Coordinates of N, CA and C in Angstrom, one line a residue:
X1 N 97.4 65.2 141.6 CA 98.0 65.9 139.7 C 98.3 67.1 139.1
X2 N 99.6 67.3 138.2 CA 99.3 68.4 137.4 C 99.1 68.1 135.8
X3 N 97.9 68.8 135.2 CA 98.4 68.2 133.3 C 98.9 69.2 132.8
X4 N 100.1 68.5 131.6 CA 100.9 69.9 131.2 C 100.5 69.6 129.6
X5 N 100.4 70.9 129.0 CA 100.3 70.5 127.5 C 101.9 71.2 126.6
X6 N 102.0 70.9 125.4 CA 102.9 71.6 124.9 C 102.3 71.8 123.2
X7 N 101.1 72.4 123.0 CA 100.3 72.8 121.9 C 101.1 72.8 120.3
X8 N 101.9 72.2 119.9 CA 102.3 73.0 118.8 C 101.9 72.8 117.6
X9 N 102.4 72.9 116.1 CA 101.2 73.3 115.1 C 100.8 72.3 114.3
X10 N 101.0 70.9 114.9 CA 100.9 69.8 114.4 C 100.0 68.8 115.6
X11 N 99.9 68.6 116.4 CA 100.2 67.8 117.3 C 100.0 68.4 119.4
X12 N 99.6 67.8 119.9 CA 99.3 68.1 121.4 C 100.3 67.1 122.5
X13 N 101.6 67.9 122.6 CA 102.4 66.2 123.6 C 101.3 66.7 125.0
X14 N 101.5 66.3 125.3 CA 100.3 66.0 127.0 C 101.4 64.9 128.2
X15 N 101.1 65.7 129.8 CA 101.9 64.5 130.2 C 101.0 64.6 131.6
X16 N 100.7 64.2 132.4 CA 100.4 64.2 133.6 C 101.6 63.8 134.3
X17 N 101.6 65.1 135.2 CA 102.4 64.5 136.5 C 101.9 64.4 137.9
X18 N 102.6 63.5 138.9 CA 102.1 63.3 139.9 C 102.4 64.6 141.1
X19 N 101.7 65.3 141.3 CA 101.9 66.6 142.0 C 102.9 66.7 142.8
X20 N 102.4 65.7 144.2 CA 104.2 65.9 145.7 C 105.8 65.8 144.9
X21 N 105.7 64.2 144.0 CA 107.1 64.0 143.4 C 107.2 64.2 142.3
X22 N 106.6 65.3 140.7 CA 106.8 65.2 140.1 C 107.6 63.9 139.4
X23 N 106.9 63.3 139.0 CA 107.1 61.6 138.3 C 105.9 62.0 137.2
X24 N 106.4 61.1 136.5 CA 105.0 61.6 135.1 C 104.4 60.3 135.0
X25 N 103.3 60.2 135.3 CA 102.6 59.0 135.7 C 102.3 58.4 134.2
X26 N 101.4 60.0 133.1 CA 101.3 58.9 132.0 C 101.5 60.3 131.2
X27 N 101.9 59.6 129.8 CA 101.9 61.2 128.7 C 102.1 59.9 127.4
X28 N 101.6 61.0 126.0 CA 101.3 60.7 124.8 C 100.9 62.0 124.1
X29 N 100.8 61.7 122.7 CA 101.0 62.9 122.1 C 99.2 62.3 121.1
X30 N 98.3 63.5 120.8 CA 97.6 63.6 120.6 C 97.4 64.7 119.4
X31 N 96.7 64.6 118.1 CA 96.1 65.2 117.0 C 94.7 66.5 117.3
X32 N 94.4 66.0 118.2 CA 93.0 67.0 118.2 C 92.4 67.0 120.0
X33 N 92.2 68.3 120.1 CA 91.8 68.5 121.5 C 90.8 67.3 122.0
X34 N 89.9 67.0 121.9 CA 88.9 66.1 121.8 C 89.6 64.8 122.0
X35 N 90.9 64.1 120.9 CA 91.4 62.9 121.2 C 91.9 63.3 123.0
X36 N 92.7 64.6 123.0 CA 93.7 64.7 124.7 C 92.2 64.3 125.1
X37 N 91.4 64.5 125.7 CA 90.1 64.3 126.5 C 89.9 63.4 126.7
X38 N 89.8 62.3 125.4 CA 89.8 61.0 125.4 C 91.2 60.3 125.8
X39 N 92.1 60.6 125.7 CA 93.4 59.9 126.2 C 93.4 60.0 128.1
X40 N 92.6 61.1 128.6 CA 93.2 61.3 130.1 C 92.1 60.8 131.1
X41 N 90.6 60.9 129.9 CA 89.8 59.8 130.6 C 89.6 59.1 131.0
X42 N 90.9 58.0 130.2 CA 90.8 56.5 130.4 C 92.4 56.1 131.7
X43 N 92.6 57.4 132.4 CA 93.8 57.5 133.0 C 93.2 56.6 134.4
X44 N 93.8 56.2 134.9 CA 92.6 55.3 136.2 C 93.8 56.1 137.6
X45 N 92.3 56.3 138.4 CA 92.4 57.7 139.2 C 92.6 58.6 139.1
X46 N 92.7 59.5 137.7 CA 93.5 60.8 137.2 C 92.6 61.6 138.5
X47 N 93.5 62.2 139.2 CA 92.8 63.6 139.4 C 93.9 64.5 140.1
X48 N 93.2 66.1 138.3 CA 93.9 66.6 138.0 C 93.6 67.3 139.2
X49 N 94.6 68.7 139.6 CA 94.0 70.0 140.4 C 94.9 71.3 139.7
X50 N 95.8 71.5 138.5 CA 96.1 72.5 137.5 C 96.8 71.7 136.5
X51 N 96.6 72.7 135.4 CA 97.3 72.4 134.1 C 98.3 73.5 133.6
X52 N 98.9 73.4 133.3 CA 99.5 74.4 132.6 C 99.9 74.2 131.6
X53 N 100.0 75.5 130.2 CA 100.4 74.9 128.4 C 101.4 76.1 128.4
X54 N 101.5 75.5 126.9 CA 102.4 76.2 125.8 C 101.8 76.1 124.7
X55 N 101.6 77.3 124.2 CA 100.8 76.8 122.4 C 101.6 77.9 121.6
X56 N 101.2 77.3 120.6 CA 101.7 77.8 119.4 C 101.2 78.3 118.3
X57 N 99.2 78.1 118.8 CA 98.2 78.6 117.8 C 97.6 79.3 118.3
X58 N 96.9 79.3 116.9 CA 95.9 81.2 117.5 C 95.5 81.5 118.6
X59 N 95.1 82.0 118.9 CA 94.6 82.5 119.9 C 93.3 82.4 120.9
X60 N 92.3 81.9 119.9 CA 91.0 81.2 119.5 C 91.7 79.7 119.5
X61 N 92.2 79.3 118.9 CA 92.3 78.1 118.9 C 93.3 78.0 120.6
X62 N 94.2 78.1 121.7 CA 94.5 78.3 122.1 C 93.1 78.5 123.9
X63 N 92.4 79.8 123.3 CA 90.7 79.3 123.9 C 90.4 78.5 124.2
X64 N 90.1 77.8 123.4 CA 88.6 77.0 123.2 C 89.8 75.4 123.9
X65 N 91.0 75.4 124.0 CA 91.2 74.3 124.6 C 91.3 75.0 125.6
X66 N 91.1 75.4 126.1 CA 91.8 75.7 127.8 C 90.9 76.0 128.1
X67 N 89.2 76.2 127.8 CA 87.7 76.3 128.2 C 87.2 75.3 127.6
X68 N 87.9 73.7 127.6 CA 87.4 72.6 127.6 C 87.6 72.1 128.4
X69 N 89.4 72.6 129.0 CA 89.9 71.4 129.9 C 89.2 72.4 131.9
X70 N 88.8 73.6 131.5 CA 88.2 74.0 132.5 C 86.9 73.5 132.6
X71 N 86.5 73.1 132.2 CA 85.1 72.5 131.5 C 84.8 71.3 131.8
X72 N 86.2 70.5 131.7 CA 85.3 69.1 131.9 C 86.5 68.7 133.1
X73 N 87.6 69.0 133.7 CA 87.8 68.8 134.8 C 88.2 70.3 135.7
X74 N 87.3 70.9 135.3 CA 86.8 72.0 137.0 C 88.2 72.3 137.8
X75 N 89.6 72.8 136.8 CA 90.7 73.0 137.6 C 91.5 74.3 136.5
X76 N 92.1 75.0 137.2 CA 92.4 76.2 136.6 C 93.6 76.3 135.6
X77 N 94.0 76.7 134.4 CA 94.5 77.0 133.8 C 95.7 77.5 133.5
X78 N 97.2 77.7 133.5 CA 98.0 78.7 133.1 C 98.3 78.8 131.7
X79 N 98.7 79.6 131.7 CA 99.1 79.9 130.2 C 100.9 80.2 130.1
X80 N 101.7 79.5 129.6 CA 102.7 80.5 129.6 C 102.9 81.4 127.8
X81 N 103.6 82.6 128.9 CA 104.1 84.0 128.2 C 104.6 84.5 127.8
X82 N 105.3 84.6 127.0 CA 106.6 85.4 126.1 C 107.1 86.8 127.5
X83 N 108.5 86.4 127.8 CA 109.1 88.3 128.1 C 110.5 88.2 128.2
X84 N 110.5 89.3 128.8 CA 112.0 90.2 127.7 C 113.2 89.5 128.6
X85 N 113.2 88.8 129.6 CA 114.5 88.5 130.7 C 112.9 87.6 131.8
X86 N 114.1 85.7 132.0 CA 113.3 85.2 132.7 C 115.1 83.9 133.4
X87 N 114.4 83.6 134.5 CA 115.5 82.5 134.3 C 116.6 83.3 133.9
X88 N 117.1 84.5 133.9 CA 119.0 84.3 133.5 C 118.8 84.6 132.2
X89 N 117.6 84.3 131.9 CA 118.1 84.0 130.0 C 116.6 85.5 129.2
X90 N 117.9 86.2 128.7 CA 117.5 87.2 128.1 C 117.5 86.8 126.6
X91 N 115.4 87.5 126.5 CA 115.0 87.3 125.2 C 115.8 88.1 124.0
X92 N 116.4 87.5 123.1 CA 117.1 88.4 122.0 C 116.5 88.7 121.0
X93 N 115.5 88.7 120.9 CA 114.3 89.5 119.7 C 114.2 90.3 119.6
X94 N 114.1 91.1 118.6 CA 113.6 93.0 118.7 C 112.1 93.2 119.7
X95 N 111.4 92.2 118.9 CA 110.4 91.9 118.8 C 110.2 91.4 119.9
X96 N 110.1 91.2 121.6 CA 110.3 89.8 121.7 C 108.8 89.2 122.3
X97 N 107.7 89.6 122.0 CA 106.8 88.6 121.7 C 106.3 88.0 119.9
X98 N 108.1 88.0 119.7 CA 106.9 87.7 118.5 C 108.1 86.4 118.6
X99 N 108.9 85.9 119.4 CA 109.6 84.9 119.3 C 109.2 83.9 120.1
X100 N 108.5 82.6 119.2 CA 107.5 81.3 119.4 C 108.0 81.1 120.3
X101 N 106.9 80.3 121.3 CA 106.7 80.2 123.5 C 107.9 78.3 123.5
X102 N 107.4 78.0 122.1 CA 107.8 76.6 122.2 C 109.6 76.8 122.5
X103 N 110.2 77.8 121.3 CA 111.5 78.4 121.5 C 112.0 78.6 122.4
X104 N 111.1 79.8 123.4 CA 111.5 80.6 124.4 C 111.9 79.1 125.4
X105 N 110.6 78.6 125.7 CA 110.5 77.9 127.0 C 111.5 76.8 127.0
X106 N 111.8 76.5 125.1 CA 113.2 75.4 124.9 C 114.0 75.8 125.3
X107 N 114.8 77.5 125.5 CA 115.7 78.0 125.8 C 116.2 78.1 127.6
X108 N 114.5 78.3 128.1 CA 114.6 78.3 129.5 C 115.1 77.0 129.9
X109 N 114.8 76.0 129.5 CA 115.2 74.4 130.2 C 116.2 74.4 129.4
X110 N 117.0 74.2 128.3 CA 118.6 74.4 127.8 C 119.5 75.0 129.4
X111 N 119.1 76.4 129.0 CA 120.6 76.9 129.9 C 119.8 76.8 131.5
X112 N 119.0 76.0 131.8 CA 118.4 75.9 133.5 C 119.8 74.1 133.4
X113 N 119.9 73.9 132.2 CA 120.1 72.4 131.8 C 122.2 72.6 132.3
X114 N 122.2 73.2 131.4 CA 123.4 73.6 131.0 C 124.2 74.0 132.2
X115 N 123.8 74.4 133.0 CA 124.2 75.1 134.7 C 125.8 76.1 134.6
X116 N 125.5 77.2 133.6 CA 126.6 78.6 133.6 C 127.9 78.3 132.5
X117 N 127.3 77.3 130.8 CA 127.6 77.3 129.9 C 126.5 77.7 128.7
X118 N 127.5 78.2 127.6 CA 127.0 78.6 126.3 C 125.8 77.7 126.0
X119 N 125.1 77.1 125.0 CA 124.0 76.5 125.4 C 123.9 76.6 123.6
X120 N 123.4 75.7 123.1 CA 123.3 75.8 121.2 C 121.8 74.9 121.3
X121 N 120.3 75.2 121.3 CA 119.2 74.2 121.3 C 118.8 74.0 120.1
X122 N 119.1 72.8 119.7 CA 118.1 72.5 118.1 C 116.7 71.4 118.2
X123 N 115.5 72.2 117.4 CA 114.2 71.4 117.6 C 114.0 70.8 117.0
X124 N 113.8 69.7 116.6 CA 113.1 68.9 115.1 C 112.0 68.9 115.1
X125 N 110.9 69.4 115.1 CA 109.5 69.1 115.0 C 108.8 69.5 113.3
X126 N 107.5 69.5 113.4 CA 107.3 70.5 112.5 C 108.3 71.8 111.3
X127 N 108.8 71.9 112.5 CA 109.3 73.5 111.7 C 110.5 73.2 111.9
X128 N 112.1 73.6 112.0 CA 113.2 72.8 112.7 C 114.1 74.2 113.3
X129 N 114.3 74.4 114.1 CA 114.8 75.5 115.4 C 116.2 76.0 115.4
X130 N 117.2 76.6 115.1 CA 118.1 76.3 116.8 C 118.6 77.5 116.8
X131 N 118.6 77.9 118.9 CA 118.9 79.0 119.1 C 120.4 78.7 120.2
X132 N 120.6 79.9 120.3 CA 121.6 80.5 120.3 C 122.1 80.9 121.8
X133 N 122.2 80.4 123.0 CA 122.3 81.2 124.1 C 123.5 81.0 124.3
X134 N 123.9 82.7 125.6 CA 125.4 82.6 125.7 C 125.9 82.1 127.0
X135 N 126.6 82.5 128.2 CA 127.0 81.8 129.4 C 126.3 82.6 129.8
X136 N 126.8 83.8 129.5 CA 125.3 85.1 130.9 C 124.5 84.8 130.3
X137 N 123.8 84.5 129.2 CA 121.6 84.0 129.6 C 121.4 84.7 128.7
X138 N 122.4 85.9 127.7 CA 121.8 86.3 126.4 C 121.9 85.3 125.6
X139 N 120.5 85.6 124.5 CA 120.3 84.9 123.5 C 120.5 85.7 122.3
X140 N 121.1 84.9 121.6 CA 122.0 86.1 120.2 C 121.6 85.3 119.4
X141 N 119.8 84.7 119.1 CA 119.1 84.8 117.9 C 119.3 83.3 117.5
X142 N 118.4 83.3 116.1 CA 118.3 81.8 115.7 C 117.7 81.7 114.5
X143 N 117.4 80.1 114.0 CA 116.8 80.3 112.6 C 116.1 79.1 113.0
X144 N 115.0 79.6 112.0 CA 113.7 78.6 111.4 C 113.9 78.0 109.8
X145 N 113.4 77.1 109.8 CA 113.3 76.1 108.5 C 112.2 75.4 107.9
X146 N 112.0 74.4 107.6 CA 111.4 73.0 107.2 C 111.5 72.4 108.2
X147 N 110.5 71.4 108.8 CA 110.8 70.2 109.4 C 110.9 69.0 108.5
X148 N 110.8 68.5 108.9 CA 111.3 67.1 107.7 C 109.8 66.5 107.4
X149 N 108.6 66.9 107.7 CA 106.8 67.0 107.5 C 106.9 67.8 106.5
X150 N 107.4 68.6 106.9 CA 107.1 69.8 105.8 C 107.9 69.8 105.0
X151 N 109.1 69.7 104.6 CA 109.7 69.0 103.4 C 109.2 67.8 102.7
X152 N 109.2 67.1 103.2 CA 108.4 66.1 102.4 C 107.0 66.6 101.6
X153 N 105.7 66.6 102.6 CA 104.5 67.3 102.0 C 104.9 68.3 101.0
X154 N 105.9 69.0 101.2 CA 105.8 70.1 99.9 C 106.7 69.3 98.3
X155 N 107.3 69.0 98.1 CA 107.6 67.6 97.6 C 106.1 66.9 97.0
X156 N 105.8 66.8 98.2 CA 104.3 65.3 97.9 C 103.3 66.6 97.0
X157 N 103.6 67.7 97.3 CA 102.6 68.8 96.4 C 102.7 68.8 96.0
X158 N 103.6 69.8 95.1 CA 103.9 70.3 94.2 C 104.9 68.9 93.4
X159 N 104.6 68.4 93.0 CA 106.0 66.8 92.4 C 104.2 66.1 92.1
X160 N 104.0 66.5 91.2 CA 102.8 65.0 90.7 C 103.1 63.6 90.6
X161 N 104.2 62.9 90.5 CA 105.2 61.7 90.7 C 105.6 61.6 91.9
X162 N 105.5 62.1 93.1 CA 106.8 61.7 94.4 C 105.1 61.0 95.1
X163 N 104.6 59.9 95.5 CA 103.7 59.7 95.8 C 103.9 58.2 96.7
X164 N 104.6 58.9 97.5 CA 104.6 57.0 98.7 C 104.2 56.7 99.5
X165 N 103.8 56.1 100.5 CA 103.3 55.7 101.7 C 104.1 56.1 103.3
X166 N 103.8 55.9 105.0 CA 104.7 56.1 104.9 C 105.4 54.7 106.3
X167 N 105.3 53.4 105.4 CA 105.9 52.5 105.4 C 107.4 52.9 104.3
X168 N 107.2 52.8 103.2 CA 108.1 53.4 102.8 C 109.0 54.4 102.7
X169 N 108.7 55.3 103.6 CA 109.3 56.5 104.4 C 110.2 56.1 105.9
X170 N 109.4 55.3 105.7 CA 110.4 54.5 107.0 C 111.7 54.0 106.5
X171 N 111.5 53.0 106.2 CA 111.7 51.9 105.1 C 113.2 52.8 104.3
X172 N 112.5 53.3 103.4 CA 113.8 54.7 103.5 C 115.5 55.3 104.5
X173 N 114.8 55.6 105.4 CA 115.5 56.3 106.3 C 116.6 55.1 106.9
X174 N 116.6 54.4 106.7 CA 117.8 53.2 107.1 C 119.0 52.9 106.3
X175 N 118.7 54.2 105.5 CA 120.5 54.3 105.1 C 120.7 55.7 104.3
X176 N 121.3 56.3 104.4 CA 121.6 57.2 103.7 C 122.8 57.7 102.6
X177 N 122.8 56.1 101.7 CA 123.5 56.1 100.1 C 122.1 56.8 99.2
X178 N 122.5 56.8 97.7 CA 121.9 57.4 97.2 C 120.6 56.3 96.6
X179 N 119.7 57.8 97.0 CA 118.2 56.8 96.8 C 118.1 55.7 95.1
X180 N 117.2 54.6 95.5 CA 117.0 53.8 94.2 C 115.4 53.7 94.2
X181 N 115.0 54.7 94.8 CA 113.8 55.3 94.3 C 113.6 55.9 94.3
X182 N 111.7 56.7 94.7 CA 111.2 58.1 94.6 C 111.4 58.3 95.8
X183 N 110.9 57.4 97.3 CA 110.7 57.3 98.7 C 112.3 57.6 99.0
X184 N 113.4 57.0 98.8 CA 114.5 57.0 98.6 C 115.4 57.9 98.5
X185 N 114.9 58.9 97.5 CA 115.1 59.8 97.5 C 115.1 61.0 97.8
X186 N 114.0 61.2 98.4 CA 113.2 62.0 99.0 C 113.4 61.7 100.2
X187 N 113.5 61.0 101.1 CA 113.4 61.0 102.3 C 115.2 60.7 102.9
X188 N 115.6 60.4 102.2 CA 117.4 61.0 102.5 C 118.0 61.9 102.2
X189 N 117.3 62.9 101.3 CA 117.3 64.1 101.0 C 117.1 64.6 101.6
X190 N 116.5 64.7 102.4 CA 115.4 66.1 102.8 C 116.4 65.5 104.7
X191 N 116.5 64.3 105.0 CA 117.5 64.3 105.6 C 118.8 64.5 106.5
X192 N 119.1 64.1 104.9 CA 120.5 64.8 105.0 C 120.5 66.2 104.8
X193 N 119.8 67.3 104.2 CA 119.0 68.4 104.9 C 119.1 68.9 106.7
X194 N 118.6 68.0 106.5 CA 118.2 68.8 108.5 C 119.8 68.0 109.1
X195 N 120.7 67.6 108.2 CA 121.6 67.0 108.7 C 123.0 68.1 108.6
X196 N 122.5 68.4 107.3 CA 123.2 69.8 107.1 C 123.5 71.2 107.9
X197 N 122.2 71.2 107.7 CA 121.4 72.6 109.1 C 121.8 72.5 109.9
X198 N 122.4 71.4 111.1 CA 123.1 70.8 112.0 C 124.4 71.4 112.2
X199 N 125.1 70.5 111.0 CA 126.5 71.1 111.2 C 126.8 72.3 110.7
X200 N 125.6 73.3 110.2 CA 126.8 74.7 110.3 C 126.0 75.1 111.5
X201 N 125.1 74.3 112.2 CA 124.9 75.3 113.2 C 125.8 75.1 114.1
X202 N 126.6 74.7 114.2 CA 127.9 73.8 115.4 C 128.8 74.5 114.4
X203 N 129.6 74.7 113.7 CA 130.2 75.3 113.1 C 130.0 77.2 113.7
X204 N 128.8 77.6 113.8 CA 128.1 78.7 114.1 C 128.9 79.2 115.8
X205 N 128.2 77.6 116.2 CA 128.3 78.1 117.4 C 129.6 77.7 118.3
X206 N 131.0 76.9 117.4 CA 131.7 77.0 117.9 C 133.3 78.7 117.5
X207 N 132.0 79.5 115.9 CA 132.9 80.7 116.3 C 132.4 81.7 117.5
X208 N 131.2 81.2 117.9 CA 131.0 82.4 118.5 C 132.1 81.4 119.9
X209 N 132.2 80.3 120.2 CA 132.4 79.8 121.7 C 133.5 78.6 121.7
X210 N 134.0 78.7 120.4 CA 135.1 77.9 120.7 C 134.4 76.1 120.8
X211 N 135.0 75.8 121.6 CA 134.2 74.2 122.0 C 134.1 74.4 123.6
X212 N 133.5 74.6 123.7 CA 133.0 76.1 125.6 C 131.3 76.0 125.4
X213 N 130.6 74.7 125.5 CA 129.0 74.9 125.2 C 128.7 73.8 124.9
X214 N 126.9 73.6 125.2 CA 126.7 72.0 125.1 C 125.3 72.3 124.3
X215 N 124.8 71.1 123.3 CA 124.5 70.9 122.7 C 122.5 70.1 123.2
X216 N 121.8 70.4 123.4 CA 120.7 70.2 122.8 C 119.3 69.9 122.1
X217 N 118.9 68.8 121.9 CA 118.6 68.4 120.9 C 117.2 67.7 121.8
X218 N 116.3 68.6 120.6 CA 114.7 68.0 120.9 C 113.8 67.6 120.2
X219 N 112.3 67.4 120.0 CA 111.4 67.4 118.9 C 111.1 65.9 118.7
X220 N 110.2 65.9 117.9 CA 109.9 63.9 117.0 C 110.3 64.1 116.3
X221 N 111.6 64.6 115.1 CA 112.5 64.0 114.7 C 114.0 64.0 115.2
X222 N 113.7 64.0 116.7 CA 116.0 64.2 117.0 C 116.3 63.0 116.4
X223 N 116.1 62.0 116.6 CA 116.2 60.7 116.0 C 117.3 60.7 114.7
X224 N 116.3 61.1 113.8 CA 117.2 61.6 112.4 C 119.0 62.5 112.7
X225 N 118.8 62.9 113.8 CA 120.3 63.9 113.4 C 121.3 63.2 114.6
X226 N 120.7 62.8 115.4 CA 121.5 62.0 116.7 C 122.9 62.0 116.6
X227 N 123.2 61.0 115.5 CA 124.2 60.9 114.6 C 125.9 62.1 114.3
X228 N 124.8 62.9 114.2 CA 125.8 64.3 113.8 C 126.2 64.9 114.9
X229 N 126.3 64.7 116.2 CA 126.9 65.4 116.8 C 126.5 64.2 118.4
X230 N 127.4 63.3 118.1 CA 126.8 62.9 118.9 C 127.4 62.8 121.0
X231 N 128.4 64.2 121.2 CA 128.0 65.0 122.4 C 126.5 65.7 123.0
X232 N 125.8 65.4 121.9 CA 124.7 66.1 122.4 C 123.7 65.7 122.7
X233 N 123.4 65.9 124.3 CA 122.2 65.7 125.3 C 120.9 65.4 124.3
X234 N 119.9 64.7 124.4 CA 119.4 64.4 123.8 C 117.7 64.7 125.2
X235 N 117.0 65.7 125.0 CA 116.0 66.0 125.8 C 114.5 66.0 125.5
X236 N 113.7 64.9 125.4 CA 112.3 65.1 124.7 C 111.1 66.1 125.0
X237 N 111.5 66.2 126.3 CA 110.6 66.8 127.3 C 111.1 68.4 128.0
X238 N 111.5 68.8 126.8 CA 112.9 69.8 127.0 C 112.2 71.3 126.8
X239 N 110.6 71.4 126.1 CA 109.8 72.6 126.0 C 109.4 72.6 127.9
X240 N 108.7 71.0 128.6 CA 108.0 71.4 129.6 C 109.4 71.4 130.5
X241 N 109.7 71.5 130.6 CA 111.1 71.7 132.1 C 111.4 73.0 132.1
X242 N 111.3 74.0 130.6 CA 111.2 75.1 130.2 C 109.6 76.1 131.3
X243 N 108.6 75.7 130.7 CA 107.1 74.9 130.7 C 107.5 75.1 132.6
X244 N 107.9 74.7 133.1 CA 107.6 74.1 134.9 C 108.7 75.4 135.2
X245 N 109.5 76.0 135.3 CA 109.8 77.4 134.9 C 109.5 79.2 134.8
X246 N 108.5 78.5 133.6 CA 107.6 79.6 133.1 C 106.4 79.9 134.3
X247 N 105.9 78.6 135.0 CA 104.8 78.4 135.0 C 104.6 77.9 136.4
X248 N 105.2 78.0 138.1 CA 105.6 77.4 138.3 C 104.1 77.0 139.6
X249 N 103.8 76.0 139.8 CA 102.7 76.3 140.7 C 103.0 75.4 142.2
X250 N 101.9 76.2 142.9 CA 102.3 75.5 144.6 C 101.7 74.4 144.8

């Protein structure tokens, strides 16, 4: 069995694959290293042989997680690294090592799934990112802006009277008509900002490639913008697609 980890800014997304069939045996999302270990321990007949991971956390945080996994399961851990070029994709950053690894792997996965077409990769997590990859594999660059959690938390932090719970937030997103409560106004306003971001990215993609491109959407808040791009392909595990390419295991 293979353990795959996507260590983001806020959460660790994990899944366990059957080593032979490459089928997902179990998966989940946790908010700490210890929660990850506890989630793995309860899997029946768990027999891990390898681990590969991508992390956007500090070297110290990533190193602590790797040490914990090696100690708990006695398996080798391979960590994805930046590259100037891989699997036909050429990193477009002037300093290629500064490109976030999650973005890099999502681009590898998207370009692979596009099978020769240009592609726009939109990732909706703690931050929202957009990356443009031409049909020849050239990364043209991208954009980063606050995601839904960051926008919401900034308003709550810096505006004293904005206070509401998660249930109110969920109910507020049932519609996009002008809000008649603080929760509705904030949640719908932030959601519309994300939708506006997507529409801008589509305009740029069309300027580059006309109609000859594919859109891939991934990330925990992907459902908030799915209706904006009805032809987009939603791939929740796009980073894992790229991780397998960057860290092949025999």
